[in-house]
JSON list of N, CA and C in Angstrom, two decimals:
[
{"chain": "A", "resi": 1, "resn": "GLY", "atom": "N", "xyz": [0.80, -1.21, 0.00]},
{"chain": "A", "resi": 1, "resn": "GLY", "atom": "CA", "xyz": [0.00, 0.00, 0.00]},
{"chain": "A", "resi": 1, "resn": "GLY", "atom": "C", "xyz": [0.83, 1.25, 0.00]},
{"chain": "A", "resi": 2, "resn": "GLU", "atom": "N", "xyz": [0.77, 1.96, -1.11]},
{"chain": "A", "resi": 2, "resn": "GLU", "atom": "CA", "xyz": [1.44, 3.27, -1.15]},
{"chain": "A", "resi": 2, "resn": "GLU", "atom": "C", "xyz": [0.49, 4.35, -0.64]},
{"chain": "A", "resi": 3, "resn": "SER", "atom": "N", "xyz": [1.02, 5.29, 0.08]},
{"chain": "A", "resi": 3, "resn": "SER", "atom": "CA", "xyz": [0.15, 6.35, 0.61]},
{"chain": "A", "resi": 3, "resn": "SER", "atom": "C", "xyz": [-0.09, 7.40, -0.47]},
{"chain": "A", "resi": 4, "resn": "ASN", "atom": "N", "xyz": [-1.29, 7.92, -0.47]},
{"chain": "A", "resi": 4, "resn": "ASN", "atom": "CA", "xyz": [-1.66, 8.91, -1.48]},
{"chain": "A", "resi": 4, "resn": "ASN", "atom": "C", "xyz": [-1.49, 10.36, -1.02]},
{"chain": "A", "resi": 5, "resn": "THR", "atom": "N", "xyz": [-0.88, 10.54, 0.14]},
{"chain": "A", "resi": 5, "resn": "THR", "atom": "CA", "xyz": [-0.71, 11.91, 0.62]},
{"chain": "A", "resi": 5, "resn": "THR", "atom": "C", "xyz": [0.33, 12.62, -0.24]},
{"chain": "A", "resi": 6, "resn": "PRO", "atom": "N", "xyz": [-0.05, 13.80, -0.74]},
{"chain": "A", "resi": 6, "resn": "PRO", "atom": "CA", "xyz": [0.90, 14.54, -1.59]},
{"chain": "A", "resi": 6, "resn": "PRO", "atom": "C", "xyz": [2.10, 15.00, -0.79]},
{"chain": "A", "resi": 7, "resn": "ARG", "atom": "N", "xyz": [3.24, 14.96, -1.44]},
{"chain": "A", "resi": 7, "resn": "ARG", "atom": "CA", "xyz": [4.46, 15.41, -0.78]},
{"chain": "A", "resi": 7, "resn": "ARG", "atom": "C", "xyz": [4.43, 16.91, -0.61]},
{"chain": "A", "resi": 8, "resn": "ARG", "atom": "N", "xyz": [4.74, 17.33, 0.59]},
{"chain": "A", "resi": 8, "resn": "ARG", "atom": "CA", "xyz": [4.82, 18.78, 0.83]},
{"chain": "A", "resi": 8, "resn": "ARG", "atom": "C", "xyz": [6.24, 19.24, 0.57]},
{"chain": "A", "resi": 9, "resn": "THR", "atom": "N", "xyz": [6.37, 20.22, -0.28]},
{"chain": "A", "resi": 9, "resn": "THR", "atom": "CA", "xyz": [7.71, 20.76, -0.48]},
{"chain": "A", "resi": 9, "resn": "THR", "atom": "C", "xyz": [7.92, 21.86, 0.54]},
{"chain": "A", "resi": 10, "resn": "PRO", "atom": "N", "xyz": [9.01, 21.78, 1.29]},
{"chain": "A", "resi": 10, "resn": "PRO", "atom": "CA", "xyz": [9.25, 22.80, 2.32]},
{"chain": "A", "resi": 10, "resn": "PRO", "atom": "C", "xyz": [9.47, 24.17, 1.68]},
{"chain": "A", "resi": 11, "resn": "VAL", "atom": "N", "xyz": [8.88, 25.17, 2.31]},
{"chain": "A", "resi": 11, "resn": "VAL", "atom": "CA", "xyz": [9.05, 26.53, 1.80]},
{"chain": "A", "resi": 11, "resn": "VAL", "atom": "C", "xyz": [10.33, 27.10, 2.40]},
{"chain": "A", "resi": 12, "resn": "THR", "atom": "N", "xyz": [11.34, 27.22, 1.56]},
{"chain": "A", "resi": 12, "resn": "THR", "atom": "CA", "xyz": [12.60, 27.78, 2.03]},
{"chain": "A", "resi": 12, "resn": "THR", "atom": "C", "xyz": [12.99, 28.93, 1.12]},
{"chain": "A", "resi": 13, "resn": "THR", "atom": "N", "xyz": [13.59, 29.94, 1.70]},
{"chain": "A", "resi": 13, "resn": "THR", "atom": "CA", "xyz": [14.06, 31.05, 0.87]},
{"chain": "A", "resi": 13, "resn": "THR", "atom": "C", "xyz": [15.53, 30.79, 0.56]},
{"chain": "A", "resi": 14, "resn": "GLU", "atom": "N", "xyz": [15.81, 30.58, -0.69]},
{"chain": "A", "resi": 14, "resn": "GLU", "atom": "CA", "xyz": [17.17, 30.31, -1.13]},
{"chain": "A", "resi": 14, "resn": "GLU", "atom": "C", "xyz": [17.96, 31.62, -1.18]},
{"chain": "A", "resi": 15, "resn": "PRO", "atom": "N", "xyz": [19.24, 31.58, -0.84]},
{"chain": "A", "resi": 15, "resn": "PRO", "atom": "CA", "xyz": [20.05, 32.81, -0.88]},
{"chain": "A", "resi": 15, "resn": "PRO", "atom": "C", "xyz": [20.09, 33.44, -2.26]},
{"chain": "A", "resi": 16, "resn": "ASP", "atom": "N", "xyz": [20.05, 32.61, -3.32]},
{"chain": "A", "resi": 16, "resn": "ASP", "atom": "CA", "xyz": [20.17, 33.18, -4.66]},
{"chain": "A", "resi": 16, "resn": "ASP", "atom": "C", "xyz": [18.88, 33.85, -5.13]},
{"chain": "A", "resi": 17, "resn": "ASN", "atom": "N", "xyz": [17.85, 33.82, -4.31]},
{"chain": "A", "resi": 17, "resn": "ASN", "atom": "CA", "xyz": [16.63, 34.56, -4.64]},
{"chain": "A", "resi": 17, "resn": "ASN", "atom": "C", "xyz": [16.80, 36.06, -4.38]},
{"chain": "A", "resi": 18, "resn": "SER", "atom": "N", "xyz": [17.81, 36.43, -3.61]},
{"chain": "A", "resi": 18, "resn": "SER", "atom": "CA", "xyz": [17.88, 37.81, -3.15]},
{"chain": "A", "resi": 18, "resn": "SER", "atom": "C", "xyz": [18.04, 38.80, -4.31]},
{"chain": "A", "resi": 19, "resn": "SER", "atom": "N", "xyz": [18.76, 38.41, -5.36]},
{"chain": "A", "resi": 19, "resn": "SER", "atom": "CA", "xyz": [18.93, 39.35, -6.47]},
{"chain": "A", "resi": 19, "resn": "SER", "atom": "C", "xyz": [17.61, 39.57, -7.20]},
{"chain": "A", "resi": 20, "resn": "ALA", "atom": "N", "xyz": [16.85, 38.50, -7.41]},
{"chain": "A", "resi": 20, "resn": "ALA", "atom": "CA", "xyz": [15.55, 38.63, -8.06]},
{"chain": "A", "resi": 20, "resn": "ALA", "atom": "C", "xyz": [14.60, 39.42, -7.16]},
{"chain": "A", "resi": 21, "resn": "LEU", "atom": "N", "xyz": [14.71, 39.16, -5.87]},
{"chain": "A", "resi": 21, "resn": "LEU", "atom": "CA", "xyz": [13.87, 39.85, -4.90]},
{"chain": "A", "resi": 21, "resn": "LEU", "atom": "C", "xyz": [14.18, 41.34, -4.91]},
{"chain": "A", "resi": 22, "resn": "LEU", "atom": "N", "xyz": [15.45, 41.67, -4.93]},
{"chain": "A", "resi": 22, "resn": "LEU", "atom": "CA", "xyz": [15.85, 43.08, -4.95]},
{"chain": "A", "resi": 22, "resn": "LEU", "atom": "C", "xyz": [15.31, 43.78, -6.19]},
{"chain": "A", "resi": 23, "resn": "GLU", "atom": "N", "xyz": [15.32, 43.09, -7.32]},
{"chain": "A", "resi": 23, "resn": "GLU", "atom": "CA", "xyz": [14.82, 43.71, -8.55]},
{"chain": "A", "resi": 23, "resn": "GLU", "atom": "C", "xyz": [13.34, 44.02, -8.47]},
{"chain": "A", "resi": 24, "resn": "SER", "atom": "N", "xyz": [12.62, 43.29, -7.61]},
{"chain": "A", "resi": 24, "resn": "SER", "atom": "CA", "xyz": [11.19, 43.53, -7.48]},
{"chain": "A", "resi": 24, "resn": "SER", "atom": "C", "xyz": [10.90, 44.72, -6.56]},
{"chain": "A", "resi": 25, "resn": "LEU", "atom": "N", "xyz": [11.91, 45.19, -5.85]},
{"chain": "A", "resi": 25, "resn": "LEU", "atom": "CA", "xyz": [11.73, 46.31, -4.93]},
{"chain": "A", "resi": 25, "resn": "LEU", "atom": "C", "xyz": [12.00, 47.63, -5.63]},
{"chain": "A", "resi": 26, "resn": "ASP", "atom": "N", "xyz": [11.56, 48.71, -5.01]},
{"chain": "A", "resi": 26, "resn": "ASP", "atom": "CA", "xyz": [11.74, 50.02, -5.64]},
{"chain": "A", "resi": 26, "resn": "ASP", "atom": "C", "xyz": [13.18, 50.51, -5.54]},
{"chain": "A", "resi": 27, "resn": "ASP", "atom": "N", "xyz": [13.49, 51.54, -6.30]},
{"chain": "A", "resi": 27, "resn": "ASP", "atom": "CA", "xyz": [14.86, 52.06, -6.38]},
{"chain": "A", "resi": 27, "resn": "ASP", "atom": "C", "xyz": [15.41, 52.48, -5.03]},
{"chain": "A", "resi": 28, "resn": "MET", "atom": "N", "xyz": [14.58, 53.16, -4.23]},
{"chain": "A", "resi": 28, "resn": "MET", "atom": "CA", "xyz": [15.04, 53.63, -2.93]},
{"chain": "A", "resi": 28, "resn": "MET", "atom": "C", "xyz": [15.40, 52.46, -2.03]},
{"chain": "A", "resi": 29, "resn": "THR", "atom": "N", "xyz": [14.59, 51.43, -2.04]},
{"chain": "A", "resi": 29, "resn": "THR", "atom": "CA", "xyz": [14.85, 50.26, -1.19]},
{"chain": "A", "resi": 29, "resn": "THR", "atom": "C", "xyz": [16.13, 49.56, -1.63]},
{"chain": "A", "resi": 30, "resn": "ARG", "atom": "N", "xyz": [16.33, 49.45, -2.94]},
{"chain": "A", "resi": 30, "resn": "ARG", "atom": "CA", "xyz": [17.58, 48.85, -3.43]},
{"chain": "A", "resi": 30, "resn": "ARG", "atom": "C", "xyz": [18.78, 49.70, -3.04]},
{"chain": "A", "resi": 31, "resn": "ARG", "atom": "N", "xyz": [18.62, 51.02, -3.10]},
{"chain": "A", "resi": 31, "resn": "ARG", "atom": "CA", "xyz": [19.71, 51.91, -2.73]},
{"chain": "A", "resi": 31, "resn": "ARG", "atom": "C", "xyz": [20.08, 51.76, -1.26]},
{"chain": "A", "resi": 32, "resn": "VAL", "atom": "N", "xyz": [19.07, 51.69, -0.41]},
{"chain": "A", "resi": 32, "resn": "VAL", "atom": "CA", "xyz": [19.30, 51.50, 1.02]},
{"chain": "A", "resi": 32, "resn": "VAL", "atom": "C", "xyz": [20.04, 50.18, 1.25]},
{"chain": "A", "resi": 33, "resn": "PHE", "atom": "N", "xyz": [19.60, 49.12, 0.58]},
{"chain": "A", "resi": 33, "resn": "PHE", "atom": "CA", "xyz": [20.24, 47.82, 0.74]},
{"chain": "A", "resi": 33, "resn": "PHE", "atom": "C", "xyz": [21.70, 47.87, 0.26]},
{"chain": "A", "resi": 34, "resn": "ASP", "atom": "N", "xyz": [21.92, 48.51, -0.87]},
{"chain": "A", "resi": 34, "resn": "ASP", "atom": "CA", "xyz": [23.28, 48.61, -1.42]},
{"chain": "A", "resi": 34, "resn": "ASP", "atom": "C", "xyz": [24.22, 49.38, -0.51]},
{"chain": "A", "resi": 35, "resn": "LEU", "atom": "N", "xyz": [23.68, 50.33, 0.23]},
{"chain": "A", "resi": 35, "resn": "LEU", "atom": "CA", "xyz": [24.50, 51.14, 1.13]},
{"chain": "A", "resi": 35, "resn": "LEU", "atom": "C", "xyz": [24.88, 50.39, 2.41]},
{"chain": "A", "resi": 36, "resn": "MET", "atom": "N", "xyz": [24.19, 49.31, 2.69]},
{"chain": "A", "resi": 36, "resn": "MET", "atom": "CA", "xyz": [24.46, 48.59, 3.94]},
{"chain": "A", "resi": 36, "resn": "MET", "atom": "C", "xyz": [25.72, 47.75, 3.81]},
{"chain": "A", "resi": 37, "resn": "PRO", "atom": "N", "xyz": [26.64, 47.90, 4.76]},
{"chain": "A", "resi": 37, "resn": "PRO", "atom": "CA", "xyz": [27.83, 47.04, 4.75]},
{"chain": "A", "resi": 37, "resn": "PRO", "atom": "C", "xyz": [27.43, 45.60, 5.07]},
{"chain": "A", "resi": 38, "resn": "ILE", "atom": "N", "xyz": [28.21, 44.67, 4.56]},
{"chain": "A", "resi": 38, "resn": "ILE", "atom": "CA", "xyz": [27.89, 43.26, 4.75]},
{"chain": "A", "resi": 38, "resn": "ILE", "atom": "C", "xyz": [28.26, 42.79, 6.16]},
{"chain": "A", "resi": 39, "resn": "ASP", "atom": "N", "xyz": [29.26, 43.44, 6.75]},
{"chain": "A", "resi": 39, "resn": "ASP", "atom": "CA", "xyz": [29.86, 42.90, 7.98]},
{"chain": "A", "resi": 39, "resn": "ASP", "atom": "C", "xyz": [29.45, 43.58, 9.27]},
{"chain": "A", "resi": 40, "resn": "ARG", "atom": "N", "xyz": [28.60, 44.60, 9.21]},
{"chain": "A", "resi": 40, "resn": "ARG", "atom": "CA", "xyz": [28.23, 45.27, 10.47]},
{"chain": "A", "resi": 40, "resn": "ARG", "atom": "C", "xyz": [26.83, 45.87, 10.37]},
{"chain": "A", "resi": 41, "resn": "ALA", "atom": "N", "xyz": [26.27, 46.15, 11.53]},
{"chain": "A", "resi": 41, "resn": "ALA", "atom": "CA", "xyz": [24.94, 46.76, 11.59]},
{"chain": "A", "resi": 41, "resn": "ALA", "atom": "C", "xyz": [25.06, 48.27, 11.37]},
{"chain": "A", "resi": 42, "resn": "VAL", "atom": "N", "xyz": [24.01, 48.85, 10.82]},
{"chain": "A", "resi": 42, "resn": "VAL", "atom": "CA", "xyz": [23.98, 50.30, 10.60]},
{"chain": "A", "resi": 42, "resn": "VAL", "atom": "C", "xyz": [22.73, 50.89, 11.23]},
{"chain": "A", "resi": 43, "resn": "SER", "atom": "N", "xyz": [22.83, 52.16, 11.59]},
{"chain": "A", "resi": 43, "resn": "SER", "atom": "CA", "xyz": [21.68, 52.87, 12.14]},
{"chain": "A", "resi": 43, "resn": "SER", "atom": "C", "xyz": [21.05, 53.74, 11.05]},
{"chain": "A", "resi": 44, "resn": "ILE", "atom": "N", "xyz": [19.85, 54.19, 11.31]},
{"chain": "A", "resi": 44, "resn": "ILE", "atom": "CA", "xyz": [19.14, 55.05, 10.36]},
{"chain": "A", "resi": 44, "resn": "ILE", "atom": "C", "xyz": [19.97, 56.29, 10.04]},
{"chain": "A", "resi": 45, "resn": "ASP", "atom": "N", "xyz": [20.68, 56.80, 11.05]},
{"chain": "A", "resi": 45, "resn": "ASP", "atom": "CA", "xyz": [21.48, 58.02, 10.87]},
{"chain": "A", "resi": 45, "resn": "ASP", "atom": "C", "xyz": [22.46, 57.90, 9.71]},
{"chain": "A", "resi": 46, "resn": "GLU", "atom": "N", "xyz": [23.01, 56.69, 9.53]},
{"chain": "A", "resi": 46, "resn": "GLU", "atom": "CA", "xyz": [24.00, 56.52, 8.47]},
{"chain": "A", "resi": 46, "resn": "GLU", "atom": "C", "xyz": [23.39, 56.72, 7.09]},
{"chain": "A", "resi": 47, "resn": "PHE", "atom": "N", "xyz": [22.11, 56.40, 6.93]},
{"chain": "A", "resi": 47, "resn": "PHE", "atom": "CA", "xyz": [21.45, 56.63, 5.65]},
{"chain": "A", "resi": 47, "resn": "PHE", "atom": "C", "xyz": [21.21, 58.11, 5.43]},
{"chain": "A", "resi": 48, "resn": "MET", "atom": "N", "xyz": [20.94, 58.82, 6.51]},
{"chain": "A", "resi": 48, "resn": "MET", "atom": "CA", "xyz": [20.68, 60.26, 6.40]},
{"chain": "A", "resi": 48, "resn": "MET", "atom": "C", "xyz": [21.93, 60.99, 5.91]},
{"chain": "A", "resi": 49, "resn": "THR", "atom": "N", "xyz": [23.10, 60.50, 6.30]},
{"chain": "A", "resi": 49, "resn": "THR", "atom": "CA", "xyz": [24.33, 61.14, 5.81]},
{"chain": "A", "resi": 49, "resn": "THR", "atom": "C", "xyz": [24.53, 60.88, 4.32]},
{"chain": "A", "resi": 50, "resn": "GLN", "atom": "N", "xyz": [23.83, 59.89, 3.77]},
{"chain": "A", "resi": 50, "resn": "GLN", "atom": "CA", "xyz": [23.90, 59.59, 2.34]},
{"chain": "A", "resi": 50, "resn": "GLN", "atom": "C", "xyz": [22.79, 60.30, 1.56]},
{"chain": "A", "resi": 51, "resn": "GLY", "atom": "N", "xyz": [22.07, 61.18, 2.25]},
{"chain": "A", "resi": 51, "resn": "GLY", "atom": "CA", "xyz": [21.03, 61.95, 1.57]},
{"chain": "A", "resi": 51, "resn": "GLY", "atom": "C", "xyz": [19.69, 61.23, 1.48]},
{"chain": "A", "resi": 52, "resn": "ILE", "atom": "N", "xyz": [19.51, 60.20, 2.29]},
{"chain": "A", "resi": 52, "resn": "ILE", "atom": "CA", "xyz": [18.23, 59.49, 2.33]},
{"chain": "A", "resi": 52, "resn": "ILE", "atom": "C", "xyz": [17.45, 59.95, 3.55]},
{"chain": "A", "resi": 53, "resn": "GLY", "atom": "N", "xyz": [16.24, 60.38, 3.33]},
{"chain": "A", "resi": 53, "resn": "GLY", "atom": "CA", "xyz": [15.41, 60.86, 4.43]},
{"chain": "A", "resi": 53, "resn": "GLY", "atom": "C", "xyz": [15.04, 59.75, 5.39]},
{"chain": "A", "resi": 54, "resn": "ILE", "atom": "N", "xyz": [14.73, 60.13, 6.63]},
{"chain": "A", "resi": 54, "resn": "ILE", "atom": "CA", "xyz": [14.45, 59.13, 7.65]},
{"chain": "A", "resi": 54, "resn": "ILE", "atom": "C", "xyz": [13.22, 58.30, 7.29]},
{"chain": "A", "resi": 55, "resn": "ALA", "atom": "N", "xyz": [12.20, 58.92, 6.70]},
{"chain": "A", "resi": 55, "resn": "ALA", "atom": "CA", "xyz": [10.98, 58.19, 6.33]},
{"chain": "A", "resi": 55, "resn": "ALA", "atom": "C", "xyz": [11.29, 57.17, 5.23]},
{"chain": "A", "resi": 56, "resn": "ASP", "atom": "N", "xyz": [12.06, 57.59, 4.23]},
{"chain": "A", "resi": 56, "resn": "ASP", "atom": "CA", "xyz": [12.45, 56.68, 3.15]},
{"chain": "A", "resi": 56, "resn": "ASP", "atom": "C", "xyz": [13.28, 55.51, 3.70]},
{"chain": "A", "resi": 57, "resn": "ALA", "atom": "N", "xyz": [14.21, 55.83, 4.59]},
{"chain": "A", "resi": 57, "resn": "ALA", "atom": "CA", "xyz": [15.07, 54.79, 5.17]},
{"chain": "A", "resi": 57, "resn": "ALA", "atom": "C", "xyz": [14.24, 53.78, 5.96]},
{"chain": "A", "resi": 58, "resn": "MET", "atom": "N", "xyz": [13.31, 54.29, 6.78]},
{"chain": "A", "resi": 58, "resn": "MET", "atom": "CA", "xyz": [12.47, 53.42, 7.59]},
{"chain": "A", "resi": 58, "resn": "MET", "atom": "C", "xyz": [11.60, 52.51, 6.71]},
{"chain": "A", "resi": 59, "resn": "THR", "atom": "N", "xyz": [10.99, 53.10, 5.69]},
{"chain": "A", "resi": 59, "resn": "THR", "atom": "CA", "xyz": [10.13, 52.34, 4.78]},
{"chain": "A", "resi": 59, "resn": "THR", "atom": "C", "xyz": [10.93, 51.25, 4.09]},
{"chain": "A", "resi": 60, "resn": "SER", "atom": "N", "xyz": [12.10, 51.62, 3.57]},
{"chain": "A", "resi": 60, "resn": "SER", "atom": "CA", "xyz": [12.93, 50.66, 2.84]},
{"chain": "A", "resi": 60, "resn": "SER", "atom": "C", "xyz": [13.41, 49.54, 3.75]},
{"chain": "A", "resi": 61, "resn": "LEU", "atom": "N", "xyz": [13.85, 49.89, 4.95]},
{"chain": "A", "resi": 61, "resn": "LEU", "atom": "CA", "xyz": [14.34, 48.87, 5.88]},
{"chain": "A", "resi": 61, "resn": "LEU", "atom": "C", "xyz": [13.23, 47.92, 6.30]},
{"chain": "A", "resi": 62, "resn": "THR", "atom": "N", "xyz": [12.02, 48.45, 6.46]},
{"chain": "A", "resi": 62, "resn": "THR", "atom": "CA", "xyz": [10.89, 47.60, 6.80]},
{"chain": "A", "resi": 62, "resn": "THR", "atom": "C", "xyz": [10.60, 46.62, 5.67]},
{"chain": "A", "resi": 63, "resn": "LEU", "atom": "N", "xyz": [10.60, 47.12, 4.43]},
{"chain": "A", "resi": 63, "resn": "LEU", "atom": "CA", "xyz": [10.39, 46.25, 3.27]},
{"chain": "A", "resi": 63, "resn": "LEU", "atom": "C", "xyz": [11.47, 45.18, 3.19]},
{"chain": "A", "resi": 64, "resn": "LEU", "atom": "N", "xyz": [12.71, 45.58, 3.40]},
{"chain": "A", "resi": 64, "resn": "LEU", "atom": "CA", "xyz": [13.83, 44.63, 3.35]},
{"chain": "A", "resi": 64, "resn": "LEU", "atom": "C", "xyz": [13.70, 43.58, 4.44]},
{"chain": "A", "resi": 65, "resn": "GLU", "atom": "N", "xyz": [13.22, 44.00, 5.61]},
{"chain": "A", "resi": 65, "resn": "GLU", "atom": "CA", "xyz": [13.07, 43.05, 6.71]},
{"chain": "A", "resi": 65, "resn": "GLU", "atom": "C", "xyz": [11.93, 42.07, 6.41]},
{"chain": "A", "resi": 66, "resn": "ILE", "atom": "N", "xyz": [10.82, 42.57, 5.89]},
{"chain": "A", "resi": 66, "resn": "ILE", "atom": "CA", "xyz": [9.69, 41.70, 5.54]},
{"chain": "A", "resi": 66, "resn": "ILE", "atom": "C", "xyz": [10.13, 40.67, 4.51]},
{"chain": "A", "resi": 67, "resn": "ASN", "atom": "N", "xyz": [10.97, 41.08, 3.59]},
{"chain": "A", "resi": 67, "resn": "ASN", "atom": "CA", "xyz": [11.44, 40.19, 2.53]},
{"chain": "A", "resi": 67, "resn": "ASN", "atom": "C", "xyz": [12.62, 39.32, 2.94]},
{"chain": "A", "resi": 68, "resn": "GLY", "atom": "N", "xyz": [13.03, 39.44, 4.20]},
{"chain": "A", "resi": 68, "resn": "GLY", "atom": "CA", "xyz": [14.07, 38.56, 4.72]},
{"chain": "A", "resi": 68, "resn": "GLY", "atom": "C", "xyz": [15.48, 38.91, 4.29]},
{"chain": "A", "resi": 69, "resn": "LEU", "atom": "N", "xyz": [15.70, 40.16, 3.86]},
{"chain": "A", "resi": 69, "resn": "LEU", "atom": "CA", "xyz": [17.04, 40.56, 3.40]},
{"chain": "A", "resi": 69, "resn": "LEU", "atom": "C", "xyz": [17.87, 41.20, 4.51]},
{"chain": "A", "resi": 70, "resn": "VAL", "atom": "N", "xyz": [17.19, 41.80, 5.48]},
{"chain": "A", "resi": 70, "resn": "VAL", "atom": "CA", "xyz": [17.90, 42.39, 6.62]},
{"chain": "A", "resi": 70, "resn": "VAL", "atom": "C", "xyz": [17.20, 41.98, 7.91]},
{"chain": "A", "resi": 71, "resn": "SER", "atom": "N", "xyz": [17.92, 42.13, 9.01]},
{"chain": "A", "resi": 71, "resn": "SER", "atom": "CA", "xyz": [17.35, 41.90, 10.35]},
{"chain": "A", "resi": 71, "resn": "SER", "atom": "C", "xyz": [17.47, 43.17, 11.15]},
{"chain": "A", "resi": 72, "resn": "SER", "atom": "N", "xyz": [16.44, 43.45, 11.94]},
{"chain": "A", "resi": 72, "resn": "SER", "atom": "CA", "xyz": [16.55, 44.59, 12.85]},
{"chain": "A", "resi": 72, "resn": "SER", "atom": "C", "xyz": [17.14, 44.11, 14.16]},
{"chain": "A", "resi": 73, "resn": "LEU", "atom": "N", "xyz": [17.99, 44.94, 14.73]},
{"chain": "A", "resi": 73, "resn": "LEU", "atom": "CA", "xyz": [18.67, 44.61, 15.98]},
{"chain": "A", "resi": 73, "resn": "LEU", "atom": "C", "xyz": [18.27, 45.63, 17.04]},
{"chain": "A", "resi": 74, "resn": "PRO", "atom": "N", "xyz": [18.51, 45.31, 18.31]},
{"chain": "A", "resi": 74, "resn": "PRO", "atom": "CA", "xyz": [18.22, 46.28, 19.37]},
{"chain": "A", "resi": 74, "resn": "PRO", "atom": "C", "xyz": [18.98, 47.59, 19.13]},
{"chain": "A", "resi": 75, "resn": "GLY", "atom": "N", "xyz": [18.36, 48.69, 19.53]},
{"chain": "A", "resi": 75, "resn": "GLY", "atom": "CA", "xyz": [19.01, 49.98, 19.37]},
{"chain": "A", "resi": 75, "resn": "GLY", "atom": "C", "xyz": [18.74, 50.62, 18.03]},
{"chain": "A", "resi": 76, "resn": "GLY", "atom": "N", "xyz": [17.76, 50.09, 17.30]},
{"chain": "A", "resi": 76, "resn": "GLY", "atom": "CA", "xyz": [17.38, 50.70, 16.03]},
{"chain": "A", "resi": 76, "resn": "GLY", "atom": "C", "xyz": [18.39, 50.53, 14.91]},
{"chain": "A", "resi": 77, "resn": "THR", "atom": "N", "xyz": [19.18, 49.46, 14.98]},
{"chain": "A", "resi": 77, "resn": "THR", "atom": "CA", "xyz": [20.14, 49.21, 13.92]},
{"chain": "A", "resi": 77, "resn": "THR", "atom": "C", "xyz": [19.67, 48.02, 13.07]},
{"chain": "A", "resi": 78, "resn": "TYR", "atom": "N", "xyz": [20.21, 47.95, 11.88]},
{"chain": "A", "resi": 78, "resn": "TYR", "atom": "CA", "xyz": [19.82, 46.90, 10.93]},
{"chain": "A", "resi": 78, "resn": "TYR", "atom": "C", "xyz": [21.07, 46.26, 10.35]},
{"chain": "A", "resi": 79, "resn": "ILE", "atom": "N", "xyz": [20.96, 44.99, 10.02]},
{"chain": "A", "resi": 79, "resn": "ILE", "atom": "CA", "xyz": [22.10, 44.28, 9.45]},
{"chain": "A", "resi": 79, "resn": "ILE", "atom": "C", "xyz": [21.63, 43.38, 8.32]},
{"chain": "A", "resi": 80, "resn": "ARG", "atom": "N", "xyz": [22.47, 43.25, 7.28]},
{"chain": "A", "resi": 80, "resn": "ARG", "atom": "CA", "xyz": [22.14, 42.36, 6.18]},
{"chain": "A", "resi": 80, "resn": "ARG", "atom": "C", "xyz": [22.21, 40.92, 6.64]},
{"chain": "A", "resi": 81, "resn": "LYS", "atom": "N", "xyz": [21.32, 40.09, 6.11]},
{"chain": "A", "resi": 81, "resn": "LYS", "atom": "CA", "xyz": [21.34, 38.65, 6.46]},
{"chain": "A", "resi": 81, "resn": "LYS", "atom": "C", "xyz": [22.33, 37.92, 5.59]}
]
């Protein structure tokens, strides 16, 4: 007796999806992501020194976090995953 239960494919986000994911985001969000260093967390203030407004930075970082590209850390800093 073979079971007829359909195989569930696990939902995993592959690392190589990030480039396609970034292309689906708006220019400001991509710019914010590109400005983030790979090896350390950054605060909102660092984006402001690059000419990005606080509202734009917050919106972009939230989108990036929802999409699993960055993590928010205590103290209002963000880091790339």
